[in-house]
PDB file of C-alpha atoms in Angstrom:
ATOM      1  CA  UNK A   1     122.597  73.432 111.189  1.00 49.00           C
ATOM      2  CA  UNK A   2     120.187  71.750 109.056  1.00 46.00           C
ATOM      3  CA  UNK A   3     117.584  74.529 109.932  1.00 47.00           C
ATOM      4  CA  UNK A   4     117.799  76.189 106.328  1.00 45.00           C
ATOM      5  CA  UNK A   5     117.629  72.622 104.490  1.00 42.00           C
ATOM      6  CA  UNK A   6     113.518  72.414 103.964  1.00 43.00           C
ATOM      7  CA  UNK A   7     113.896  75.984 102.534  1.00 43.00           C
ATOM      8  CA  UNK A   8     116.627  75.365  99.880  1.00 40.00           C
ATOM      9  CA  UNK A   9     114.765  72.184  99.007  1.00 40.00           C
ATOM     10  CA  UNK A  10     111.555  74.046  98.661  1.00 43.00           C
ATOM     11  CA  UNK A  11     112.725  76.886  96.355  1.00 43.00           C
ATOM     12  CA  UNK A  12     113.878  74.633  93.488  1.00 44.00           C
ATOM     13  CA  UNK A  13     110.529  73.213  93.337  1.00 44.00           C
ATOM     14  CA  UNK A  14     108.626  76.550  93.398  1.00 44.00           C
ATOM     15  CA  UNK A  15     111.068  77.522  90.654  1.00 43.00           C
ATOM     16  CA  UNK A  16     109.764  74.457  88.378  1.00 42.00           C
ATOM     17  CA  UNK A  17     106.309  75.113  89.196  1.00 43.00           C
ATOM     18  CA  UNK A  18     106.516  79.049  88.192  1.00 43.00           C
ATOM     19  CA  UNK A  19     108.259  78.019  85.033  1.00 42.00           C
ATOM     20  CA  UNK A  20     106.137  75.096  83.996  1.00 40.00           C
ATOM     21  CA  UNK A  21     102.611  76.959  85.108  1.00 42.00           C
ATOM     22  CA  UNK A  22     102.203  78.922  81.844  1.00 40.00           C
ATOM     23  CA  UNK A  23     104.990  79.034  79.617  1.00 40.00           C
ATOM     24  CA  UNK A  24     102.978  81.371  77.082  1.00 42.00           C
ATOM     25  CA  UNK A  25     102.400  83.997  79.816  1.00 44.00           C
ATOM     26  CA  UNK A  26     105.545  83.329  81.942  1.00 50.00           C
ATOM     27  CA  UNK A  27     105.974  87.156  82.885  1.00 67.00           C
ATOM     28  CA  UNK A  28     102.270  87.229  84.545  1.00 79.00           C
ATOM     29  CA  UNK A  29     100.453  85.569  87.052  1.00 86.00           C
ATOM     30  CA  UNK A  30      97.302  83.978  85.933  1.00 88.00           C
ATOM     31  CA  UNK A  31      93.820  85.688  86.697  1.00 89.00           C
ATOM     32  CA  UNK A  32      93.135  82.966  89.320  1.00 90.00           C
ATOM     33  CA  UNK A  33      96.458  83.356  90.995  1.00 92.00           C
ATOM     34  CA  UNK A  34      96.195  87.430  91.138  1.00 94.00           C
ATOM     35  CA  UNK A  35      92.383  86.882  92.576  1.00 95.00           C
ATOM     36  CA  UNK A  36      94.031  84.647  95.133  1.00 94.00           C
ATOM     37  CA  UNK A  37      96.774  87.055  95.957  1.00 94.00           C
ATOM     38  CA  UNK A  38      93.962  89.850  96.223  1.00 96.00           C
ATOM     39  CA  UNK A  39      92.266  87.522  98.649  1.00 95.00           C
ATOM     40  CA  UNK A  40      94.880  86.942 100.785  1.00 94.00           C
ATOM     41  CA  UNK A  41      95.786  90.557 101.240  1.00 94.00           C
ATOM     42  CA  UNK A  42      91.895  91.370 101.970  1.00 94.00           C
ATOM     43  CA  UNK A  43      92.078  88.528 104.847  1.00 94.00           C
ATOM     44  CA  UNK A  44      95.407  89.348 106.249  1.00 93.00           C
ATOM     45  CA  UNK A  45      94.603  93.312 106.135  1.00 92.00           C
ATOM     46  CA  UNK A  46      97.980  93.643 104.463  1.00 93.00           C
ATOM     47  CA  UNK A  47      97.532  95.389 100.903  1.00 94.00           C
ATOM     48  CA  UNK A  48     100.872  95.716  99.878  1.00 92.00           C
ATOM     49  CA  UNK A  49     101.100  92.795  97.142  1.00 93.00           C
ATOM     50  CA  UNK A  50      97.850  94.460  95.785  1.00 95.00           C
ATOM     51  CA  UNK A  51      99.478  97.991  95.803  1.00 95.00           C
ATOM     52  CA  UNK A  52     102.056  96.703  93.661  1.00 94.00           C
ATOM     53  CA  UNK A  53      99.944  94.931  91.000  1.00 95.00           C
ATOM     54  CA  UNK A  54      97.733  98.045  90.168  1.00 97.00           C
ATOM     55  CA  UNK A  55      97.572  99.596  86.871  1.00 96.00           C
ATOM     56  CA  UNK A  56      99.832 102.760  87.138  1.00 96.00           C
ATOM     57  CA  UNK A  57      96.415 105.054  86.922  1.00 96.00           C
ATOM     58  CA  UNK A  58      94.799 103.224  89.507  1.00 97.00           C
ATOM     59  CA  UNK A  59      97.984 103.317  91.745  1.00 96.00           C
ATOM     60  CA  UNK A  60      97.890 106.948  91.444  1.00 96.00           C
ATOM     61  CA  UNK A  61      94.280 107.551  91.928  1.00 96.00           C
ATOM     62  CA  UNK A  62      94.907 105.174  95.300  1.00 96.00           C
ATOM     63  CA  UNK A  63      97.898 107.019  96.571  1.00 94.00           C
ATOM     64  CA  UNK A  64      96.126 110.317  96.184  1.00 94.00           C
ATOM     65  CA  UNK A  65      93.526 109.276  98.589  1.00 93.00           C
ATOM     66  CA  UNK A  66      95.760 107.210 100.754  1.00 91.00           C
ATOM     67  CA  UNK A  67      96.777 110.053 103.356  1.00 86.00           C
ATOM     68  CA  UNK A  68     100.521 109.790 104.825  1.00 88.00           C
ATOM     69  CA  UNK A  69     100.769 106.603 107.436  1.00 87.00           C
ATOM     70  CA  UNK A  70      97.092 105.669 106.794  1.00 89.00           C
ATOM     71  CA  UNK A  71      96.368 102.025 106.421  1.00 91.00           C
ATOM     72  CA  UNK A  72      95.944 100.814 102.984  1.00 92.00           C
ATOM     73  CA  UNK A  73      93.595  98.177 103.906  1.00 92.00           C
ATOM     74  CA  UNK A  74      91.375 100.340 105.460  1.00 91.00           C
ATOM     75  CA  UNK A  75      91.843 103.778 104.358  1.00 92.00           C
ATOM     76  CA  UNK A  76      90.731 102.427 100.578  1.00 95.00           C
ATOM     77  CA  UNK A  77      87.399 100.935  99.768  1.00 95.00           C
ATOM     78  CA  UNK A  78      88.782  97.844  98.342  1.00 96.00           C
ATOM     79  CA  UNK A  79      85.614  95.691  98.665  1.00 95.00           C
ATOM     80  CA  UNK A  80      81.531  96.510  98.214  1.00 94.00           C
ATOM     81  CA  UNK A  81      81.319  96.519 102.069  1.00 90.00           C
ATOM     82  CA  UNK A  82      84.026  97.914 104.642  1.00 84.00           C
ATOM     83  CA  UNK A  83      83.025  95.092 106.858  1.00 86.00           C
ATOM     84  CA  UNK A  84      85.725  92.351 107.412  1.00 88.00           C
ATOM     85  CA  UNK A  85      85.039  89.177 105.705  1.00 92.00           C
ATOM     86  CA  UNK A  86      85.875  85.541 106.837  1.00 94.00           C
ATOM     87  CA  UNK A  87      86.295  84.200 103.540  1.00 95.00           C
ATOM     88  CA  UNK A  88      87.379  85.511 100.019  1.00 96.00           C
ATOM     89  CA  UNK A  89      88.275  83.374  96.826  1.00 94.00           C
ATOM     90  CA  UNK A  90      88.575  83.519  93.218  1.00 94.00           C
ATOM     91  CA  UNK A  91      85.662  81.602  91.702  1.00 94.00           C
ATOM     92  CA  UNK A  92      85.528  82.603  88.147  1.00 90.00           C
ATOM     93  CA  UNK A  93      86.329  84.981  85.708  1.00 89.00           C
ATOM     94  CA  UNK A  94      84.795  86.518  82.489  1.00 90.00           C
ATOM     95  CA  UNK A  95      85.838  89.430  80.193  1.00 90.00           C
ATOM     96  CA  UNK A  96      88.307  88.308  77.602  1.00 89.00           C
ATOM     97  CA  UNK A  97      91.887  86.944  77.344  1.00 85.00           C
ATOM     98  CA  UNK A  98      93.494  90.476  76.906  1.00 87.00           C
ATOM     99  CA  UNK A  99      91.311  91.936  79.771  1.00 91.00           C
ATOM    100  CA  UNK A 100      90.210  89.088  82.319  1.00 92.00           C
ATOM    101  CA  UNK A 101      87.351  90.158  84.720  1.00 94.00           C
ATOM    102  CA  UNK A 102      88.251  87.871  87.999  1.00 95.00           C
ATOM    103  CA  UNK A 103      84.852  87.208  90.309  1.00 95.00           C
ATOM    104  CA  UNK A 104      85.558  87.320  94.029  1.00 96.00           C
ATOM    105  CA  UNK A 105      83.418  86.029  96.449  1.00 96.00           C
ATOM    106  CA  UNK A 106      83.546  87.407  99.913  1.00 96.00           C
ATOM    107  CA  UNK A 107      81.299  85.481 102.750  1.00 95.00           C
ATOM    108  CA  UNK A 108      80.863  86.022 106.647  1.00 94.00           C
ATOM    109  CA  UNK A 109      80.552  83.146 109.349  1.00 94.00           C
ATOM    110  CA  UNK A 110      78.015  85.038 110.685  1.00 92.00           C
ATOM    111  CA  UNK A 111      74.726  83.287 108.948  1.00 91.00           C
ATOM    112  CA  UNK A 112      72.685  86.784 109.011  1.00 93.00           C
ATOM    113  CA  UNK A 113      75.063  88.336 106.914  1.00 92.00           C
ATOM    114  CA  UNK A 114      75.072  87.996 103.346  1.00 91.00           C
ATOM    115  CA  UNK A 115      77.731  87.118 101.044  1.00 93.00           C
ATOM    116  CA  UNK A 116      78.669  89.184  98.178  1.00 95.00           C
ATOM    117  CA  UNK A 117      80.567  89.120  94.991  1.00 96.00           C
ATOM    118  CA  UNK A 118      83.167  91.762  93.433  1.00 97.00           C
ATOM    119  CA  UNK A 119      85.102  91.572  90.619  1.00 96.00           C
ATOM    120  CA  UNK A 120      88.634  92.479  89.496  1.00 97.00           C
ATOM    121  CA  UNK A 121      88.812  94.567  86.226  1.00 96.00           C
ATOM    122  CA  UNK A 122      92.300  93.832  84.651  1.00 95.00           C
ATOM    123  CA  UNK A 123      94.049  94.265  82.024  1.00 91.00           C
ATOM    124  CA  UNK A 124      98.102  93.558  80.912  1.00 92.00           C
ATOM    125  CA  UNK A 125     100.775  95.990  80.956  1.00 91.00           C
ATOM    126  CA  UNK A 126     104.120  94.911  79.796  1.00 89.00           C
ATOM    127  CA  UNK A 127     102.903  91.334  79.715  1.00 89.00           C
ATOM    128  CA  UNK A 128     101.508  91.594  83.260  1.00 91.00           C
ATOM    129  CA  UNK A 129      98.284  91.001  84.640  1.00 93.00           C
ATOM    130  CA  UNK A 130      97.214  93.965  86.441  1.00 95.00           C
ATOM    131  CA  UNK A 131      94.111  95.365  88.358  1.00 97.00           C
ATOM    132  CA  UNK A 132      92.792  98.586  86.552  1.00 97.00           C
ATOM    133  CA  UNK A 133      89.715  98.919  88.384  1.00 97.00           C
ATOM    134  CA  UNK A 134      87.040  96.671  90.952  1.00 97.00           C
ATOM    135  CA  UNK A 135      83.519  96.549  90.118  1.00 97.00           C
ATOM    136  CA  UNK A 136      81.355  96.213  93.315  1.00 97.00           C
ATOM    137  CA  UNK A 137      78.528  93.775  92.890  1.00 93.00           C
ATOM    138  CA  UNK A 138      76.561  93.509  89.900  1.00 87.00           C
ATOM    139  CA  UNK A 139      75.857  97.133  89.584  1.00 85.00           C
ATOM    140  CA  UNK A 140      78.010 100.371  88.051  1.00 92.00           C
ATOM    141  CA  UNK A 141      79.676 101.179  91.616  1.00 95.00           C
ATOM    142  CA  UNK A 142      83.360 100.940  91.105  1.00 97.00           C
ATOM    143  CA  UNK A 143      86.620 101.337  93.321  1.00 97.00           C
ATOM    144  CA  UNK A 144      87.580 104.410  90.650  1.00 97.00           C
ATOM    145  CA  UNK A 145      84.016 105.957  91.146  1.00 97.00           C
ATOM    146  CA  UNK A 146      84.361 105.734  94.798  1.00 96.00           C
ATOM    147  CA  UNK A 147      87.917 107.202  95.068  1.00 96.00           C
ATOM    148  CA  UNK A 148      86.999 109.774  92.791  1.00 95.00           C
ATOM    149  CA  UNK A 149      84.090 110.969  94.940  1.00 94.00           C
ATOM    150  CA  UNK A 150      86.524 111.145  98.078  1.00 89.00           C
ATOM    151  CA  UNK A 151      87.309 114.509  98.933  1.00 82.00           C
TER     152      UNK A 151
END
């Protein structure tokens, strides 16, 4: 039938967009795309896409502290606070071209709960942008420090 037609016409457009987005760094997502992917993963509580884009060192640390059968979305402290946030968006970047830091803004529908910003610390591995750590708020607390402090 006709049901496959929309998907077939969608794929070439997507492929074209992927090719024309950033020819120089065609292998990698942009920092904005990586931040958006992280936010989608957090809001959907499915961290599989994020687990696939961690540096090998951070991936090892995460898997070491992820019990068998545990949900990565809740077992790993991905955000400043464990509370589910209603909004998450990549709002900016700092750092350098080689090691971008992606600033994420988290918010709540409940006006009594204050939003906050965390930052994805990234660098390139084999020309692909990967998450190497997450800086919580504006202090020195990070995902690596929290994981290393876990039993």
